PDB file of C-alpha atoms in Angstrom:
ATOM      1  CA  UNK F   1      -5.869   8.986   8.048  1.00  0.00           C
ATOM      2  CA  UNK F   2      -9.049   8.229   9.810  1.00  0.00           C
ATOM      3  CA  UNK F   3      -9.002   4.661  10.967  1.00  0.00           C
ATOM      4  CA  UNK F   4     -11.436   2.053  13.243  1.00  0.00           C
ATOM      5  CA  UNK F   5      -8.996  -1.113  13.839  1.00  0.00           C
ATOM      6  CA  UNK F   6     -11.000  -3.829  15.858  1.00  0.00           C
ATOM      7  CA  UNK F   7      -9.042  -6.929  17.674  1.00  0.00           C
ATOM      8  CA  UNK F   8     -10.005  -9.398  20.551  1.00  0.00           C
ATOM      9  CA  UNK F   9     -12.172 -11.809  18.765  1.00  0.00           C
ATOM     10  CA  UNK F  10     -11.475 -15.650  18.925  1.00  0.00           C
ATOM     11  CA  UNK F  11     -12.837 -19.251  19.772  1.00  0.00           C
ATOM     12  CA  UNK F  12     -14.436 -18.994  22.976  1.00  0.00           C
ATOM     13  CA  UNK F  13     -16.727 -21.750  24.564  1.00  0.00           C
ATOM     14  CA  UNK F  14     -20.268 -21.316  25.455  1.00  0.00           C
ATOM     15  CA  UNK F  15     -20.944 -19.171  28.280  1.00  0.00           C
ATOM     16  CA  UNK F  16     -17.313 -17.636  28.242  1.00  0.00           C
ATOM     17  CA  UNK F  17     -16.316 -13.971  27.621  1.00  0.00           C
ATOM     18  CA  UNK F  18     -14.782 -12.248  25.152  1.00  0.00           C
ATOM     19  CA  UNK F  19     -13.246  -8.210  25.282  1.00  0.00           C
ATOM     20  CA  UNK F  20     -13.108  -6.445  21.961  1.00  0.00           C
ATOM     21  CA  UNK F  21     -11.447  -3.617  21.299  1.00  0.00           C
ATOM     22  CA  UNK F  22     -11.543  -0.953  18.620  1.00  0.00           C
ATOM     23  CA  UNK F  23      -8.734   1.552  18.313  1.00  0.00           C
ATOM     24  CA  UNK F  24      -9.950   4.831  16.299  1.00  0.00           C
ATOM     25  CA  UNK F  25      -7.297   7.569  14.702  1.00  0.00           C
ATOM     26  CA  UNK F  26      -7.778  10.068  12.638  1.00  0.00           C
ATOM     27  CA  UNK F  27     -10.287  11.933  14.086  1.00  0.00           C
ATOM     28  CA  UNK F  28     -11.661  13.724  17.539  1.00  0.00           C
ATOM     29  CA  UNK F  29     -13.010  10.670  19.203  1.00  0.00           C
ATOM     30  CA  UNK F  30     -14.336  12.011  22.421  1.00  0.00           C
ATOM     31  CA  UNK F  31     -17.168  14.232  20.167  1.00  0.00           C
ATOM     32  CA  UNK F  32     -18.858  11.235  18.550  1.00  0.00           C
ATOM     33  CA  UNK F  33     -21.304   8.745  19.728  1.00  0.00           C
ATOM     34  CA  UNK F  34     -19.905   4.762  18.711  1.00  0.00           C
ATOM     35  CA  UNK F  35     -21.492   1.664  17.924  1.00  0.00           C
ATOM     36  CA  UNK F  36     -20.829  -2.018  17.758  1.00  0.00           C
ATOM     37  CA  UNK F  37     -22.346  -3.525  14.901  1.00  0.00           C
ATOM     38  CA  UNK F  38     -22.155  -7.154  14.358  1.00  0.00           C
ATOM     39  CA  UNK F  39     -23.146 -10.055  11.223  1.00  0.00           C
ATOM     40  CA  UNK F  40     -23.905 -13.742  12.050  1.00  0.00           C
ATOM     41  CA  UNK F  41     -22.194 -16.114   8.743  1.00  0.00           C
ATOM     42  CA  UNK F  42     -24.621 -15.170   5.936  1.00  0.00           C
ATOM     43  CA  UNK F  43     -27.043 -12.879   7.641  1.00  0.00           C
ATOM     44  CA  UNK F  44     -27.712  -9.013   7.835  1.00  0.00           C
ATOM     45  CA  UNK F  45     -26.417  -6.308  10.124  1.00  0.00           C
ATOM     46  CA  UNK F  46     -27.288  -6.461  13.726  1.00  0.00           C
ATOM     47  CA  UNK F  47     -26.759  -3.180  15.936  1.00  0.00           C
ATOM     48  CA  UNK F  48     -25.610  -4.144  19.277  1.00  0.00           C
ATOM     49  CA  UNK F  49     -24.832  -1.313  21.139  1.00  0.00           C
ATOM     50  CA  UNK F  50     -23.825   2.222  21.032  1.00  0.00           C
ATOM     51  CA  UNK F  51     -21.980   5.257  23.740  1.00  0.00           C
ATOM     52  CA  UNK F  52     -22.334   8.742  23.494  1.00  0.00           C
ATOM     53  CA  UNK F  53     -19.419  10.532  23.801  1.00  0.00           C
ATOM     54  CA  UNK F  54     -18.198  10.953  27.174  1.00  0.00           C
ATOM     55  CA  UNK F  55     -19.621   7.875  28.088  1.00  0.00           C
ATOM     56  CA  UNK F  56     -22.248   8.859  30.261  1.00  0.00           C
ATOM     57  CA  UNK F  57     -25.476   6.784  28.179  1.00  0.00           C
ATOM     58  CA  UNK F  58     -25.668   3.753  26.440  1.00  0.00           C
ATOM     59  CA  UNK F  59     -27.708   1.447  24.779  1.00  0.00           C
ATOM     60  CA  UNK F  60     -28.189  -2.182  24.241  1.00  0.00           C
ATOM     61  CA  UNK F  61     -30.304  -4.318  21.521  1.00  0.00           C
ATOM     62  CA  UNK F  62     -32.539  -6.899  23.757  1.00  0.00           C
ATOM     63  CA  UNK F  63     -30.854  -9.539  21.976  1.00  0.00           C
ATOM     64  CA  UNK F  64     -27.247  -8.488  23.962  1.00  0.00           C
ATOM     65  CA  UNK F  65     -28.995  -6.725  26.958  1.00  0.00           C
ATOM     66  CA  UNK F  66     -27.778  -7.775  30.311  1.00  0.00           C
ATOM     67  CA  UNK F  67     -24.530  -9.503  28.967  1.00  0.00           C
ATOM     68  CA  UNK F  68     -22.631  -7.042  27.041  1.00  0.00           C
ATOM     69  CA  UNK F  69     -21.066  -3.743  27.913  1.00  0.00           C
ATOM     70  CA  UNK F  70     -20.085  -1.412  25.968  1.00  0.00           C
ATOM     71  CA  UNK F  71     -17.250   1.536  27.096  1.00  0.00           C
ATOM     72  CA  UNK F  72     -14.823   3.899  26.014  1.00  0.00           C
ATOM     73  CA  UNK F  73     -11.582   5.587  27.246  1.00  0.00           C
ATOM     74  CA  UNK F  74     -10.801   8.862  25.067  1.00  0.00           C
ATOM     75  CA  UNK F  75      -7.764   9.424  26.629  1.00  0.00           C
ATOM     76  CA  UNK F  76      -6.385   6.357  24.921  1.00  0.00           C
ATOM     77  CA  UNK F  77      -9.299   6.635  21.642  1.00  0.00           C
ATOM     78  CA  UNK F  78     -10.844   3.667  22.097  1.00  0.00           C
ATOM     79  CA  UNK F  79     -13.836   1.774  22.118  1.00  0.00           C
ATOM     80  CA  UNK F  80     -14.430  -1.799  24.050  1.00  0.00           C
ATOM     81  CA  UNK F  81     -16.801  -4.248  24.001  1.00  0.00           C
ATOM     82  CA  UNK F  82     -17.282  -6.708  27.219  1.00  0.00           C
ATOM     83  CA  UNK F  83     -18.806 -10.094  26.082  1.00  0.00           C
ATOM     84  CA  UNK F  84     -20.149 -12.301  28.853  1.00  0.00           C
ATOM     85  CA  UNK F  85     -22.209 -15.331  28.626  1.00  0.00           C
ATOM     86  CA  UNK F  86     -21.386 -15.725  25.347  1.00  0.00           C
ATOM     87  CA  UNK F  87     -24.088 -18.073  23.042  1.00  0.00           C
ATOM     88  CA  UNK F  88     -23.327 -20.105  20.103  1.00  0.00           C
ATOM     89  CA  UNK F  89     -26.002 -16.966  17.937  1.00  0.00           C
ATOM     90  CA  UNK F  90     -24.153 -14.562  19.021  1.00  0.00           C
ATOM     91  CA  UNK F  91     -21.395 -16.109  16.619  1.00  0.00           C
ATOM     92  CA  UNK F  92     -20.298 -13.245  14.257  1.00  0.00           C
ATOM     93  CA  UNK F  93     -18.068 -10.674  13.225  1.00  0.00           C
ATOM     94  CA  UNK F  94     -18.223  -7.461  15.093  1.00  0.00           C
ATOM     95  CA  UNK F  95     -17.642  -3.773  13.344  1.00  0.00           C
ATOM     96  CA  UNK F  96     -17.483  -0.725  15.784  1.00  0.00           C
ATOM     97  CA  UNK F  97     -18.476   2.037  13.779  1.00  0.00           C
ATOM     98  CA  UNK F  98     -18.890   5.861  13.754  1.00  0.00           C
ATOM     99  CA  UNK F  99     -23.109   6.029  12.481  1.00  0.00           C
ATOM    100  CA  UNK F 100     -22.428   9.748  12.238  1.00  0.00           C
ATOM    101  CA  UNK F 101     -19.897  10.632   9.198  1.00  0.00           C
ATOM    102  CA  UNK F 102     -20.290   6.450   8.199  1.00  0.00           C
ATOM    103  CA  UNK F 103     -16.783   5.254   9.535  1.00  0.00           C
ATOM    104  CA  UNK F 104     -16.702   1.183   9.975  1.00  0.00           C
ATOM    105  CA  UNK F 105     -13.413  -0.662  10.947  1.00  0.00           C
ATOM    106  CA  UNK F 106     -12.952  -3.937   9.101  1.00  0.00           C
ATOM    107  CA  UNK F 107     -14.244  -6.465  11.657  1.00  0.00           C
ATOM    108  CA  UNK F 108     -13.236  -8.863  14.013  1.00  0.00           C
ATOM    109  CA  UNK F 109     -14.718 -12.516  14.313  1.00  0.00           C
ATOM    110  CA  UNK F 110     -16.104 -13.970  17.239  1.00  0.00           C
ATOM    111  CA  UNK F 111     -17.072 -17.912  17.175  1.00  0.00           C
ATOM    112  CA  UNK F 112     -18.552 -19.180  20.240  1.00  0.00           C
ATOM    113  CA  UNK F 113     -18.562 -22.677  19.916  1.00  0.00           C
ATOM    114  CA  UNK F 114     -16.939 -26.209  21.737  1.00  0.00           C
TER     115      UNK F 114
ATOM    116  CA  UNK G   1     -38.327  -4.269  18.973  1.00  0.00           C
ATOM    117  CA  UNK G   2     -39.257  -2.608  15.712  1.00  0.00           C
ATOM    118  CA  UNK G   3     -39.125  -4.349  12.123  1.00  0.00           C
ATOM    119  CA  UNK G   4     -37.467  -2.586   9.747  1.00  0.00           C
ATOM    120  CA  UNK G   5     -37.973  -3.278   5.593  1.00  0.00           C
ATOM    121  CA  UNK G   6     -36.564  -3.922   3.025  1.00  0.00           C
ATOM    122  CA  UNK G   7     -37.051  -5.805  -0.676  1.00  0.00           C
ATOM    123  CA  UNK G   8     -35.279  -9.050  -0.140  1.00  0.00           C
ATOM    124  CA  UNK G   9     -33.835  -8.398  -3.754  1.00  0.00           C
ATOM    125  CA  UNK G  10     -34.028  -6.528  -6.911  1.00  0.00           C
ATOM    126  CA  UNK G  11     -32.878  -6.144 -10.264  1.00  0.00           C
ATOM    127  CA  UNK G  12     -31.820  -3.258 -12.629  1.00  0.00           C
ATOM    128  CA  UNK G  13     -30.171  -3.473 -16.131  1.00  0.00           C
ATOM    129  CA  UNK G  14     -27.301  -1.345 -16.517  1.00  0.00           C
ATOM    130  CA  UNK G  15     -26.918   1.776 -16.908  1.00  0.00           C
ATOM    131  CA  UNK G  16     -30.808   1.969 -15.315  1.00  0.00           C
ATOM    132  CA  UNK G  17     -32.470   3.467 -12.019  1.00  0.00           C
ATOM    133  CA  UNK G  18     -33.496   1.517  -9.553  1.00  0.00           C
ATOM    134  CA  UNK G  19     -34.875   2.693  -6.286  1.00  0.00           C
ATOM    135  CA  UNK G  20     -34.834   0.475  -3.096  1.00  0.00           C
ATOM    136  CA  UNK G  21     -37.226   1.319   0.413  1.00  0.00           C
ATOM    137  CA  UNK G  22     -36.574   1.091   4.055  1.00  0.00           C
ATOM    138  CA  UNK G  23     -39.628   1.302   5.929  1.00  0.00           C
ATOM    139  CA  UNK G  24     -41.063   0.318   9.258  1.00  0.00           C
ATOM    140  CA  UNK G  25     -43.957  -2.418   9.886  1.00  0.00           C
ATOM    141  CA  UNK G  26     -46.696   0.114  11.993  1.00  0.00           C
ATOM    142  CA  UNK G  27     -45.220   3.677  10.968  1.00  0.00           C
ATOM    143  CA  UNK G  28     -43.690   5.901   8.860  1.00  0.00           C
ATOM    144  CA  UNK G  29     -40.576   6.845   8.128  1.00  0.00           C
ATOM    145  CA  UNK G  30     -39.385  10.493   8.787  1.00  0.00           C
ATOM    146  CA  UNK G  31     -35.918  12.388   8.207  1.00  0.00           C
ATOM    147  CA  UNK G  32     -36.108  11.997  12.457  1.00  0.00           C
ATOM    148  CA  UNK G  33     -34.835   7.992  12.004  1.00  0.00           C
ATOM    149  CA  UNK G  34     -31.675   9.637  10.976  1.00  0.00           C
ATOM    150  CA  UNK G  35     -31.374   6.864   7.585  1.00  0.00           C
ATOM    151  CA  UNK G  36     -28.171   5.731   6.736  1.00  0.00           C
ATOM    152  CA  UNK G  37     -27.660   3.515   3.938  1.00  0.00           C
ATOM    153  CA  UNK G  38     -24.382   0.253   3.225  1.00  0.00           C
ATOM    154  CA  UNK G  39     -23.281  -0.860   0.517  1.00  0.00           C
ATOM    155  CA  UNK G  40     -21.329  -4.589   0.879  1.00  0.00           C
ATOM    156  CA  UNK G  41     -20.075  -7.264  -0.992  1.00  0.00           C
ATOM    157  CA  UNK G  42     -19.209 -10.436   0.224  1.00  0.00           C
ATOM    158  CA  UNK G  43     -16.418 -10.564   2.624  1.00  0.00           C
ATOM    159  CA  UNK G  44     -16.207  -7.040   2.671  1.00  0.00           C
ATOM    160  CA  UNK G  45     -17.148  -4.312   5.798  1.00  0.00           C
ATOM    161  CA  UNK G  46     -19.740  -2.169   4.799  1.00  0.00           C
ATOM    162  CA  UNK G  47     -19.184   0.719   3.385  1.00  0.00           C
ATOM    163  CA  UNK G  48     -21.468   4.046   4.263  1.00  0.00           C
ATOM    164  CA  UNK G  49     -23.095   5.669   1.127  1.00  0.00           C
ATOM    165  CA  UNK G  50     -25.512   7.669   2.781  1.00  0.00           C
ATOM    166  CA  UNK G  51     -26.697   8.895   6.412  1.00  0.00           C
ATOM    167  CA  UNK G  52     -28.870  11.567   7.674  1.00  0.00           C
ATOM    168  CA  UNK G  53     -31.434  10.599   5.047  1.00  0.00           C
ATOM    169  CA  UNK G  54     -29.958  12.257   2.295  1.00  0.00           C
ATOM    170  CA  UNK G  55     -26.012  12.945   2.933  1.00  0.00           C
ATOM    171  CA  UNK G  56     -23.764  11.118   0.554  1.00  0.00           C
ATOM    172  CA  UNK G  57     -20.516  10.166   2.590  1.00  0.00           C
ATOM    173  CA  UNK G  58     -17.349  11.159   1.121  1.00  0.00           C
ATOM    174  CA  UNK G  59     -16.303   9.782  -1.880  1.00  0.00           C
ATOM    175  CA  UNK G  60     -19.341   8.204  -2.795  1.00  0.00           C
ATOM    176  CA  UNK G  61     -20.496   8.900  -6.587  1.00  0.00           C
ATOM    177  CA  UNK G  62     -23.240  11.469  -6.939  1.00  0.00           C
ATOM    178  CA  UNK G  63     -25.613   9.030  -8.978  1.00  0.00           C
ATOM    179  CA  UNK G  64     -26.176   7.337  -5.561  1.00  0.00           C
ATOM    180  CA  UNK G  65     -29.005   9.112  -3.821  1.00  0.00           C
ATOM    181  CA  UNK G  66     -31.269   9.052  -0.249  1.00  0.00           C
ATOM    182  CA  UNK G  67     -34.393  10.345   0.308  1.00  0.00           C
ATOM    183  CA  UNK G  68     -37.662  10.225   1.940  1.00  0.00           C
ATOM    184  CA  UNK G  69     -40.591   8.881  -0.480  1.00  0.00           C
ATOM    185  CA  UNK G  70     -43.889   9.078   0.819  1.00  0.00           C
ATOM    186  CA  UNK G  71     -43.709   6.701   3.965  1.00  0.00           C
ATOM    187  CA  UNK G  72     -40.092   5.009   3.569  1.00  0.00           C
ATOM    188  CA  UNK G  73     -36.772   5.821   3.522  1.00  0.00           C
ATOM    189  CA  UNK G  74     -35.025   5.301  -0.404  1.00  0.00           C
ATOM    190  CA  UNK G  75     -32.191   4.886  -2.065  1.00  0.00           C
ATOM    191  CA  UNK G  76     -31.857   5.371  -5.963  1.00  0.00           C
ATOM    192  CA  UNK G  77     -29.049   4.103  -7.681  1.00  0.00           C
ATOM    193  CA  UNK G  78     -29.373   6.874 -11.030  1.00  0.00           C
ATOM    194  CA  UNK G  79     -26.851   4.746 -13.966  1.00  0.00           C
ATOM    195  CA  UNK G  80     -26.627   1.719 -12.372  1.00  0.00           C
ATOM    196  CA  UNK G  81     -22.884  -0.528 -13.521  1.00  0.00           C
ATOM    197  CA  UNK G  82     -22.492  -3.798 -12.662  1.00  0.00           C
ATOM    198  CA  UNK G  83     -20.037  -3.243  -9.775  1.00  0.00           C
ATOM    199  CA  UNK G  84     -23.200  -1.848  -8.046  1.00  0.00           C
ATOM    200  CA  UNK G  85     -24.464  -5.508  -7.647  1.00  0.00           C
ATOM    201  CA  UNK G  86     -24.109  -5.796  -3.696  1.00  0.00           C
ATOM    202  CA  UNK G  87     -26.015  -6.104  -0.377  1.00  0.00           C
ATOM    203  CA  UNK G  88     -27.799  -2.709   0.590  1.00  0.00           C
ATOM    204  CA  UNK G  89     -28.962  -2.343   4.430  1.00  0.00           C
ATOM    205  CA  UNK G  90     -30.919   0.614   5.595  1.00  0.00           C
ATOM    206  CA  UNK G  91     -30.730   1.072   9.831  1.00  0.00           C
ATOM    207  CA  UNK G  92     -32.878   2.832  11.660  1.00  0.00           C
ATOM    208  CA  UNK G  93     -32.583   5.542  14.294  1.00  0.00           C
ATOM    209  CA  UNK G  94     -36.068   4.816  16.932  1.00  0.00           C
ATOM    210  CA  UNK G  95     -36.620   6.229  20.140  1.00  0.00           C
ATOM    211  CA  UNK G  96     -34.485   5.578  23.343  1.00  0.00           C
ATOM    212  CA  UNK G  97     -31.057   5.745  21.185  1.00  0.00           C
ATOM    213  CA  UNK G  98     -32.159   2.333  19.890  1.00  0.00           C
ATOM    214  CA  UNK G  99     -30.713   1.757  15.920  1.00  0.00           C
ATOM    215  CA  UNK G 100     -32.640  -0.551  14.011  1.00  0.00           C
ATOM    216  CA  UNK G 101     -31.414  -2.245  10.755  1.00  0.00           C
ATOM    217  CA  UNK G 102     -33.142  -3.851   7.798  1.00  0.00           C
ATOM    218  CA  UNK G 103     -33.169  -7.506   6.524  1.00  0.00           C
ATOM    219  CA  UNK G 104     -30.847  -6.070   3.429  1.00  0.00           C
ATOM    220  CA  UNK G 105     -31.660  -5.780  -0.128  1.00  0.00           C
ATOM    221  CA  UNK G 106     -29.742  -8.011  -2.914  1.00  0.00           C
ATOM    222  CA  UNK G 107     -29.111  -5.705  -5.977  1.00  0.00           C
ATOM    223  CA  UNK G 108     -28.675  -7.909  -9.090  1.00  0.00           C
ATOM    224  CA  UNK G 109     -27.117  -5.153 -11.505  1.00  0.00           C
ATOM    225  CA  UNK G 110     -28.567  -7.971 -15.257  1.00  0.00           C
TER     226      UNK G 110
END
């Protein structure tokens, strides 16, 4: 069964950091490109960042640029996200997902408040 | 960064068509922005009905459609039923492996 399984979000103060991580099954994970996708509390989509598949490029919205980095290890199938200098906006849950094929895992919530 | 579009809302009666647009501010849209389109309610991860433009993920009914019409990116719903009333979002593939989504579309299925 193909499955995206997020974990590692949490309360976290302003200008802390935060590690998500997505565990992926189901599928050969080092021959896809990933991306985090995130949604502030009644908003839209927001893509964050994406990886290509050995890890070699990535990509960052301006919004996250400079403060989050994105990774992967495919010898355990899994995709991280390193949150620093976290901001009460960037308050939201956070999907990784596989664009190509349309896999999404079901989320993980980040709050960044005091 | 680029703005993508979409119709903040829209309504179909059932059992009707009902086509909703992606586009982009200061260009056209072309099969090389890779569309996808989500489906979500409330609560809910989105779920994937189309990508590559026009290819209907798996399991997704065939009366849910992508294409490109004249300078956007579109999704027709072909028979619409009232569990189709949802959030759509288009995103975006632009240059420099950047992904772009819209604002969303409300679907009132009345």
């Amino acid at each position: 069964e193909v499955q995206l399984v997020e974990s590692g979000g949490g309360l976290v103060q302003p200008g802390g950091s935060l590690r998500l991580s997505c565990a992926v099954s189901g599928f050969t994970f080092n021959t896809y490109w990933m991306t985090w996708v995130r949604q502030a509390p009644g908003k839209g989509l927001e893509w964050v960042a994406n990886i290509n598949e050995d890890g070699s490029e990535n990509y960052y919205a301006d919004s996250v640029k400079g403060r989050f980095t994105i990774s992967r290890d495919n010898a355990k199938n899994s995709l991280y996200l390193q949150m620093n200098s976290l901001r009460a906006e960037d308050t939201s849950v956070y999907y990784c997902a596989r664009f190509r094929g349309g896999l999404w895992g079901q989320g993980t919530l980040v709050i960044v408040s005091s | 960064q680029p703005v993508v579009t979409q119709e903040p809302s829209f309504s179909v009666s059932p059992g009707g068509t009902v086509t909703l647009t992606c586009g982009l501010i200061s260009d056209s849209v072309s099969t090389n922005h890779y569309t996808s389109w989500y489906q979500q309610t409330p609560g809910q991860a989105p779920r994937t009905l189309i990508y590559d433009t026009n290819i209907r993920s798996s399991g997704v009914p065939a009366r849910f459609s992508g294409s490109i019409l004249g300078n956007k990116a579109a999704l027709t719903i072909t028979g619409a039923q009232a569990d189709d009333e949802s959030d759509y979002h288009c995103v975006l593939r632009m240059g420099g492996g950047i992904w772009v989504f819209g604002g969303g579309t409300r679907l009132t299925v009345l």
